XYZ file of C-alpha atoms in Angstrom:
568
model
C 2.679 -16.615 21.198
C 3.288 -14.140 24.034
C 2.139 -10.575 23.445
C 2.644 -7.608 25.749
C -0.840 -6.085 25.932
C 0.651 -2.724 26.863
C 1.816 -2.481 23.257
C -1.478 -3.458 21.641
C -4.166 -1.745 23.684
C -5.249 -0.806 27.203
C -4.804 -3.255 30.056
C -6.754 -2.927 33.292
C -4.475 -2.785 36.354
C -7.111 -2.186 39.019
C -6.950 0.466 41.718
C -3.927 2.743 41.498
C -1.030 1.614 43.673
C 1.630 4.293 44.220
C 4.218 1.581 44.881
C 3.524 -0.379 41.679
C 5.377 -0.084 38.382
C 3.207 0.959 35.431
C 3.777 1.337 31.727
C 2.224 2.857 28.648
C -1.329 1.637 28.055
C -2.056 0.644 31.640
C -5.446 1.721 32.993
C -6.101 2.245 36.713
C -8.859 3.685 38.857
C -7.627 6.844 40.602
C -9.920 9.054 42.703
C -12.936 7.334 41.180
C -11.870 8.175 37.589
C -10.180 5.802 35.104
C -6.675 6.994 34.255
C -4.531 5.918 31.317
C -0.722 5.801 31.370
C 0.822 7.704 28.429
C 4.351 6.415 28.920
C 5.330 9.092 31.414
C 2.388 9.540 33.763
C -1.313 8.775 34.258
C -3.878 11.100 32.660
C -7.661 11.072 33.230
C -9.838 9.339 30.661
C -12.784 11.485 29.607
C -15.977 11.014 27.614
C -16.454 7.591 26.028
C -12.924 6.634 27.071
C -13.882 7.117 30.724
C -16.922 4.893 30.247
C -14.656 2.330 28.633
C -12.342 2.521 31.623
C -15.229 1.751 33.958
C -16.212 -1.145 31.702
C -12.657 -2.487 31.932
C -12.968 -2.521 35.702
C -16.348 -4.243 35.517
C -15.002 -6.959 33.246
C -11.911 -7.564 35.357
C -13.971 -7.915 38.522
C -16.415 -10.287 36.869
C -19.373 -7.953 37.275
C -19.560 -6.891 33.636
C -20.408 -8.683 30.349
C -17.638 -10.204 28.283
C -18.353 -7.785 25.438
C -19.951 -4.616 26.824
C -22.489 -2.728 24.740
C -24.115 0.668 24.796
C -20.966 2.747 24.349
C -21.282 4.495 20.967
C -18.203 3.872 18.888
C -16.336 2.255 21.787
C -16.265 -1.466 22.619
C -14.120 -3.728 24.734
C -13.306 -7.349 24.234
C -11.941 -9.956 26.605
C -8.736 -11.743 25.591
C -6.477 -14.383 27.057
C -4.224 -11.713 28.550
C -6.996 -9.621 30.059
C -9.486 -7.048 28.817
C -8.410 -5.008 25.817
C -9.761 -1.959 24.074
C -10.897 -3.356 20.745
C -13.470 -3.420 17.954
C -16.345 -5.824 18.393
C -17.314 -8.384 15.758
C -20.937 -7.346 15.307
C -22.521 -5.774 12.260
C -21.955 -2.266 13.562
C -19.792 0.672 12.589
C -17.155 -0.461 15.045
C -16.194 -3.479 12.928
C -14.008 -2.976 9.854
C -14.441 -5.089 6.735
C -11.793 -3.694 4.342
C -8.646 -1.578 4.376
C -7.788 1.090 1.826
C -5.901 -0.488 -1.079
C -2.505 1.146 -1.522
C -1.324 -0.288 -4.880
C 1.857 -1.914 -3.614
C 1.877 -4.569 -6.317
C 4.011 -1.846 -7.884
C 5.958 -0.885 -4.754
C 8.228 1.912 -5.967
C 5.646 4.625 -5.569
C 6.241 7.662 -3.373
C 2.855 7.536 -1.671
C 3.289 10.519 0.651
C 0.004 9.696 2.378
C 0.134 9.945 6.181
C -3.482 9.097 6.845
C -5.263 5.769 7.024
C -8.779 4.564 6.252
C -11.081 1.557 6.407
C -14.575 0.515 5.329
C -16.778 -0.377 8.292
C -19.398 -3.094 8.486
C -22.239 -0.637 7.871
C -20.615 0.527 4.585
C -19.323 3.803 5.973
C -15.688 4.908 5.831
C -13.532 6.042 8.740
C -10.249 7.949 8.402
C -7.526 9.081 10.781
C -4.046 10.639 10.750
C -2.892 13.739 8.880
C -5.634 15.716 7.111
C -3.413 16.334 4.107
C -5.322 18.130 1.345
C -8.638 17.306 2.992
C -8.083 13.544 2.766
C -9.949 12.830 6.019
C -13.088 13.734 4.084
C -14.916 15.401 6.975
C -15.058 18.926 5.520
C -12.107 20.206 7.548
C -9.790 22.325 5.409
C -6.875 22.675 7.828
C -3.973 20.237 7.844
C -4.452 18.775 11.316
C -3.850 15.383 12.887
C -6.747 13.181 13.902
C -5.628 10.761 16.598
C -8.755 8.586 16.433
C -10.851 7.388 13.473
C -13.759 9.581 12.437
C -16.503 9.373 9.837
C -16.026 10.483 6.236
C -18.801 12.872 5.241
C -20.589 11.050 2.441
C -23.821 12.742 1.380
C -26.733 10.548 0.245
C -24.371 7.700 -0.565
C -24.956 3.957 -0.184
C -22.405 1.734 1.507
C -18.884 1.480 0.086
C -17.451 -1.813 -1.173
C -13.874 -0.839 -2.147
C -11.527 1.893 -0.925
C -8.296 3.214 -2.480
C -5.551 5.425 -1.000
C -3.869 7.560 -3.645
C -0.965 10.028 -3.481
C -0.487 12.843 -0.942
C -4.000 12.824 0.421
C -6.442 11.540 -2.198
C -8.974 8.759 -1.762
C -11.416 6.973 -4.040
C -14.196 4.565 -3.113
C -16.616 2.367 -5.055
C -20.110 2.079 -3.595
C -22.323 -1.011 -3.616
C -23.897 0.086 -6.925
C -20.518 0.461 -8.656
C -20.379 4.251 -8.602
C -17.032 5.951 -8.013
C -16.564 8.590 -5.272
C -13.482 10.748 -4.681
C -12.084 13.328 -2.289
C -8.807 15.033 -1.333
C -5.906 16.173 -3.504
C -6.841 16.967 -7.109
C -3.910 18.954 -8.515
C -4.032 17.340 -11.967
C -7.659 16.350 -12.204
C -7.004 12.809 -10.976
C -10.336 12.732 -9.129
C -12.045 12.921 -12.542
C -14.585 15.541 -11.453
C -13.889 18.152 -14.151
C -11.462 20.511 -12.389
C -8.341 20.670 -10.217
C -10.042 21.790 -7.005
C -9.341 19.929 -3.767
C -12.409 18.193 -2.334
C -12.816 18.167 1.458
C -15.780 15.776 1.412
C -16.527 12.960 -1.059
C -18.101 13.844 -4.393
C -19.544 11.539 -7.025
C -16.945 11.030 -9.756
C -19.043 8.667 -11.871
C -21.104 10.656 -14.375
C -18.254 13.073 -15.114
C -16.982 13.221 -18.677
C -17.357 9.987 -20.631
C -17.861 7.707 -17.589
C -21.647 7.145 -17.316
C -23.183 7.189 -13.879
C -24.951 3.954 -14.846
C -21.751 2.040 -15.749
C -20.505 -0.075 -12.864
C -16.898 0.601 -11.815
C -15.166 -2.534 -10.477
C -11.569 -1.400 -9.913
C -9.031 1.337 -10.495
C -5.347 1.376 -11.456
C -3.150 4.194 -10.287
C 0.353 5.626 -10.166
C 2.048 8.783 -8.942
C 5.500 10.295 -9.372
C 7.382 11.964 -6.510
C 6.969 15.315 -8.287
C 3.183 14.949 -8.124
C 2.270 13.537 -11.542
C -0.773 11.321 -11.140
C -2.956 9.248 -13.415
C -5.922 6.983 -12.700
C -7.663 4.328 -14.811
C -11.192 3.257 -13.840
C -12.224 -0.224 -15.015
C -15.888 -1.128 -15.480
C -17.901 -4.333 -15.532
C -18.495 -3.771 -19.255
C -14.760 -4.056 -19.961
C -14.245 -0.346 -20.602
C -11.296 1.669 -19.254
C -11.462 5.396 -18.454
C -8.577 7.755 -17.673
C -8.285 10.915 -15.565
C -5.271 12.914 -14.366
C -1.902 13.698 -15.907
C -1.600 12.178 -19.375
C 2.185 12.411 -19.832
C 3.213 11.930 -23.504
C -0.292 10.551 -24.087
C 0.500 7.549 -21.901
C -3.249 6.866 -21.656
C -3.443 6.274 -25.406
C -6.516 8.464 -25.856
C -5.170 10.973 -28.397
C -3.534 10.746 -31.815
C -0.394 12.611 -30.732
C 2.105 12.437 -27.901
C 1.216 15.680 -26.156
C 1.035 15.874 -22.347
C -2.046 17.307 -20.681
C -4.278 17.101 -17.631
C -7.449 15.090 -18.255
C -9.927 16.628 -15.806
C -12.998 14.535 -16.656
C -13.018 10.826 -17.438
C -12.023 9.910 -21.005
C -12.603 6.434 -22.411
C -9.437 4.695 -23.616
C -10.291 3.777 -27.250
C -9.552 0.058 -27.519
C -11.729 -2.593 -29.155
C -11.234 -5.360 -26.560
C -12.506 -6.136 -23.064
C -10.078 -4.644 -20.527
C -9.694 -7.149 -17.696
C -6.782 -5.472 -15.901
C -4.824 -2.226 -16.163
C -1.468 -0.887 -14.977
C -0.249 2.703 -14.792
C 3.333 3.990 -14.725
C 3.373 7.758 -14.165
C 6.803 7.848 -12.575
C 10.092 9.178 -13.847
C 10.672 10.079 -17.466
C 9.150 6.935 -18.958
C 5.380 6.949 -18.359
C 2.966 4.493 -19.869
C -0.068 2.273 -19.364
C -0.635 -1.432 -19.947
C -3.989 -3.127 -20.563
C -4.751 -6.848 -20.410
C -7.616 -8.633 -22.130
C -9.105 -11.863 -20.697
C -6.795 -13.951 -22.901
C -3.722 -12.349 -21.317
C -2.701 -10.306 -24.344
C -0.875 -7.187 -23.168
C -1.277 -3.810 -24.893
C 1.060 -0.870 -24.210
C 0.883 2.893 -24.747
C 3.361 5.574 -23.768
C 7.116 5.961 -23.797
C 9.156 3.330 -25.602
C 11.186 2.532 -22.475
C 7.949 1.387 -20.883
C 6.544 -0.319 -23.995
C 8.532 -2.514 -26.366
C 10.835 -1.413 -29.186
C 9.660 -4.304 -31.316
C 6.298 -2.610 -31.702
C 7.327 0.991 -31.283
C 10.529 2.156 -32.917
C 9.518 5.825 -32.855
C 9.774 6.246 -29.084
C 6.142 6.691 -28.087
C 2.914 4.880 -28.885
C -0.094 7.188 -29.228
C -2.428 4.196 -29.054
C -2.245 0.854 -27.278
C -0.289 -1.683 -29.334
C -0.078 -5.431 -28.777
C 3.056 -6.795 -27.206
C 4.043 -9.653 -29.490
C 5.353 -12.095 -26.886
C 2.049 -12.102 -24.979
C 0.271 -13.805 -27.881
C 2.129 -17.043 -27.171
C 2.558 -16.496 -23.412
C -0.470 -14.917 -21.712
C 0.286 -12.239 -19.126
C -1.417 -12.243 -15.708
C 0.461 -9.513 -13.821
C 2.782 -6.558 -14.238
C 5.259 -4.993 -11.815
C 6.604 -1.467 -12.197
C 9.579 0.156 -10.485
C 10.824 3.554 -11.634
C 12.658 6.278 -9.754
C 15.622 8.620 -9.791
C 18.849 7.947 -7.926
C 19.703 10.100 -4.920
C 22.633 12.492 -5.289
C 22.318 15.050 -2.473
C 19.662 17.085 -0.699
C 19.086 19.427 -3.638
C 19.664 17.399 -6.796
C 18.627 14.109 -8.313
C 20.188 12.419 -11.274
C 19.786 9.417 -13.514
C 16.413 7.776 -14.024
C 16.320 4.117 -13.028
C 13.484 1.903 -14.192
C 12.673 -1.763 -13.914
C 9.605 -3.437 -15.435
C 8.487 -7.046 -15.382
C 5.572 -9.143 -16.590
C 4.392 -12.417 -15.053
C 3.032 -15.033 -17.441
C 0.207 -17.448 -16.747
C 2.682 -20.341 -16.916
C 4.725 -18.801 -14.081
C 7.512 -17.436 -16.242
C 8.646 -13.818 -16.085
C 10.190 -11.309 -18.473
C 12.112 -8.259 -17.259
C 13.429 -5.006 -18.645
C 15.556 -2.241 -17.102
C 17.549 0.871 -17.939
C 21.214 0.757 -18.869
C 22.028 2.800 -15.752
C 20.698 0.115 -13.417
C 22.480 -2.818 -11.868
C 21.728 -5.693 -14.207
C 19.059 -8.078 -12.934
C 18.022 -9.030 -16.448
C 19.221 -12.440 -17.590
C 21.654 -11.134 -20.206
C 22.790 -14.702 -20.978
C 19.385 -15.637 -22.362
C 19.473 -16.367 -26.125
C 16.741 -13.814 -26.837
C 18.310 -10.991 -24.799
C 18.338 -7.564 -26.452
C 19.151 -4.297 -24.734
C 16.078 -2.350 -23.582
C 13.734 -5.223 -24.442
C 11.663 -7.513 -22.232
C 13.846 -10.596 -21.766
C 12.726 -14.000 -20.404
C 14.281 -14.993 -17.083
C 14.479 -18.799 -17.093
C 16.401 -18.814 -13.799
C 13.100 -18.833 -11.923
C 9.750 -20.492 -12.696
C 6.246 -20.966 -11.287
C 6.004 -17.313 -10.183
C 2.603 -16.249 -8.830
C 3.452 -12.650 -7.880
C 6.448 -10.387 -8.445
C 7.550 -7.133 -6.767
C 10.200 -4.921 -8.365
C 12.149 -2.161 -6.607
C 14.421 0.324 -8.381
C 16.407 3.480 -7.655
C 19.933 2.241 -8.431
C 19.679 -0.539 -5.836
C 17.349 -2.853 -7.741
C 15.636 -5.841 -6.155
C 13.090 -8.415 -7.317
C 11.043 -10.411 -4.807
C 8.943 -13.302 -6.100
C 6.181 -15.369 -4.518
C 6.136 -18.767 -6.190
C 3.061 -20.922 -6.644
C 4.319 -23.294 -3.939
C 4.207 -20.451 -1.377
C 7.964 -19.866 -1.124
C 9.558 -16.392 -1.346
C 12.623 -15.726 -3.513
C 14.770 -12.601 -4.059
C 17.345 -11.378 -6.544
C 19.516 -8.263 -6.518
C 20.251 -5.743 -3.803
C 19.906 -7.425 -0.390
C 20.869 -4.764 2.134
C 17.239 -4.067 3.087
C 15.693 -7.415 2.217
C 18.330 -9.360 4.216
C 17.016 -12.495 2.558
C 14.195 -12.798 5.064
C 16.318 -14.397 7.769
C 18.561 -13.346 10.628
C 20.952 -16.229 9.991
C 21.436 -15.421 6.318
C 24.962 -14.165 5.544
C 23.586 -11.243 3.587
C 22.154 -9.774 6.799
C 25.565 -8.368 7.763
C 26.974 -7.675 4.308
C 26.409 -4.063 3.308
C 25.299 -3.106 -0.188
C 25.627 -6.576 -1.647
C 24.253 -6.918 -5.155
C 23.909 -10.378 -6.581
C 22.234 -11.347 -9.817
C 21.128 -14.725 -8.418
C 17.696 -15.898 -7.317
C 17.739 -17.243 -3.784
C 14.982 -18.512 -1.496
C 14.176 -16.606 1.688
C 14.098 -19.833 3.618
C 13.051 -18.509 7.030
C 9.752 -17.287 5.603
C 8.785 -20.893 4.949
C 6.540 -22.165 2.184
C 3.123 -21.141 3.426
C 2.860 -17.619 1.983
C -0.168 -16.532 -0.040
C 0.256 -12.841 -0.957
C 2.802 -10.030 -0.833
C 2.642 -6.256 -0.608
C 5.712 -4.070 -0.849
C 6.943 -0.537 -0.497
C 10.389 0.863 -1.102
C 12.767 3.336 -2.692
C 16.482 3.325 -3.299
C 17.536 2.477 0.234
C 14.361 1.488 2.066
C 12.402 -1.613 1.142
C 9.686 -3.352 3.146
C 7.663 -6.438 2.172
C 4.704 -7.943 4.001
C 3.453 -11.475 3.370
C 0.203 -13.125 4.426
C 0.005 -16.776 5.433
C -3.039 -19.104 5.177
C -3.092 -19.743 8.933
C -3.996 -16.101 9.632
C -0.498 -14.910 10.514
C 1.727 -12.449 8.655
C 5.404 -11.548 8.411
C 6.965 -8.198 7.511
C 10.627 -8.062 6.542
C 13.194 -5.676 5.107
C 14.088 -2.216 6.382
C 12.225 -1.608 9.639
C 13.744 1.532 11.149
C 10.202 2.736 11.921
C 9.048 -0.543 13.450
C 6.729 -1.466 10.572
C 7.846 -5.105 10.920
C 5.397 -5.261 13.863
C 7.389 -7.985 15.592
C 8.561 -5.964 18.588
C 12.040 -5.370 17.176
C 13.107 -1.996 15.732
C 15.865 -3.481 13.561
C 15.375 -4.770 10.056
C 15.490 -8.220 8.557
C 13.204 -11.022 9.667
C 13.004 -11.771 13.372
C 9.659 -13.496 13.721
C 6.089 -13.141 12.566
C 3.857 -10.176 13.356
C 2.873 -10.080 17.041
C -0.844 -10.624 16.576
C -2.743 -13.656 17.789
C -5.895 -12.998 15.726
C -6.695 -14.147 12.211
C -5.056 -11.588 9.878
C -6.949 -11.312 6.594
C -5.299 -8.248 5.016
C -2.228 -6.041 5.336
C -1.217 -2.729 3.733
C 1.919 -0.565 3.758
C 1.694 3.197 3.536
C 3.734 6.371 4.017
C 6.888 7.633 2.347
C 10.188 5.908 1.576
C 11.617 8.514 -0.808
C 15.068 7.582 -2.130
C 17.649 8.739 0.420
C 18.970 6.953 3.528
C 16.714 7.564 6.514
C 13.768 8.573 4.351
C 11.620 5.820 5.783
C 8.233 6.723 7.261
C 6.332 3.491 6.638
C 3.507 2.075 8.709
C 1.872 -1.312 8.360
C -1.854 -1.883 8.882
C -3.457 -5.249 9.652
C -7.129 -6.228 9.392
C -8.297 -9.162 11.500
C -11.277 -11.392 10.832
C -13.119 -10.015 13.895
C -13.130 -6.515 12.357
C -10.300 -5.117 14.462
C -7.461 -3.102 12.962
C -3.883 -2.936 14.228
C -1.080 -0.640 13.100
C 2.685 -0.537 13.575
C 5.519 1.704 12.469
C 5.720 5.425 11.867
C 3.200 7.389 13.933
C 4.460 10.941 13.642
C 1.156 12.142 12.177
C -1.013 10.058 14.541
C -1.798 7.760 11.623
C -1.564 4.716 13.897
C -5.038 5.679 15.151
C -4.412 4.681 18.761
C -5.082 8.083 20.388
C -1.426 8.175 21.299
C 1.222 10.873 21.328
C 2.561 10.230 17.849
C 5.120 7.649 18.926
C 6.580 5.126 16.523
C 5.620 1.566 17.465
C 7.517 -1.643 16.731
C 4.663 -3.841 18.005
C 1.046 -3.748 16.798
C -1.204 -1.141 18.399
C -4.968 -1.373 18.115
C -6.885 1.311 16.232
C -9.466 2.825 18.574
C -12.917 3.933 17.455
């Protein structure tokens, strides 16, 4: 695979030649000082960057080591196309081991987070991009852009093992002892620390309310609505579930009535079974939560449109009730899509929702509002309006993504590694340039169809999308990835600004994780998505929207359609 190194890092071009043609990312020696081309002209490299420039020259001339050392936070690595500015693979802070999870198994969320973060090999966390509501975690209170990654200011904390990016500038992290930390936006108490005050550096959230400091947190479930409603569930190794944030119509199932309130400190969800997995829907007018036990039995609380009328005729469930169908067919996953349809710049109208469960046997059941385009299999013998209905048109499903907002779409990863889609195909374009849907505007079709050009070697999906903008990334077992759908910001990372599928991501390393982040909103053009890729050598690459410097490449805020390396 050919990659233009000017798009993924800094390439050494030797001594400056006034007659040569240079481009963005080129590094030359000019008047004894390394200079970097910013797309328009050369600018001097200062501080550690200058030292890196000298190291580039040493490597290119053969007088330097293949992986230079001794430059704090800055390392270079030799590649087939020349020296590049890149993380090293050693057990140092310059190597990343995990990206911030962004919850795109339920892709409809308006994330509104224009920062980025990663856990480094020493257990610390680095952030970059827009310091929205203090989300960079370095104590800075002003909303500024950070063009390069910097350290989060943990105080007396061990290394972090998991990292989560929430809505509009909130982060949570689990340390190596299972304690939960939080910082950033806290408008509804979603950080679980007992108040609604924004935190500009991480604080210990474990030990607040009913969540004991000694109880090991293993995961969180989260959702936010575009208006700012947020709710978080913390899951523990003991099988307990705790809730903090906005408890719309008692969607958390912790009270005996259906009142809405902010839960500022962690409250235990009162169920008498081991909670193996949790899902949160805090979007639109139909909030709720779903809990799974190890046997795959699914328990719902919240609005009846989210739950199931068969168990909940009154409209809301103040406590978690068992979904009858799951007794015979264990549930392994849940996908949530819920948004309002765009009307104009000042008004929004009908609520559109789409929910689906994936069973252990690979079957799915779906449910949607009457206002939505019908993706539910209404011909099924057990179909009832506003009920979860089996969809026997597809089988052996391993993962399912649902998108709503009037233009509904389902994208399924089957157990054989193939990708299938049903519904609105304007953005998805069926994963292939040659597919007829690629040039057919606003085509809705209630038929499952394979995205053949993505092949059969896909292992995991992440998605993000609203009414008009949908993006899906898939990982492959050979260390490559593909991103398809709407790509007006270049988040497809394949060098092409247009949408659809035009080839795999332009990275030659072993990709082990990918996330999507930003804002899709629900109107045409409201697409500010970036994709982030973690490679096995600890390097991070980004592509897409860079208007808040969230690509982390010390650049000028340009949007990139090819991967750009994150510089530490």
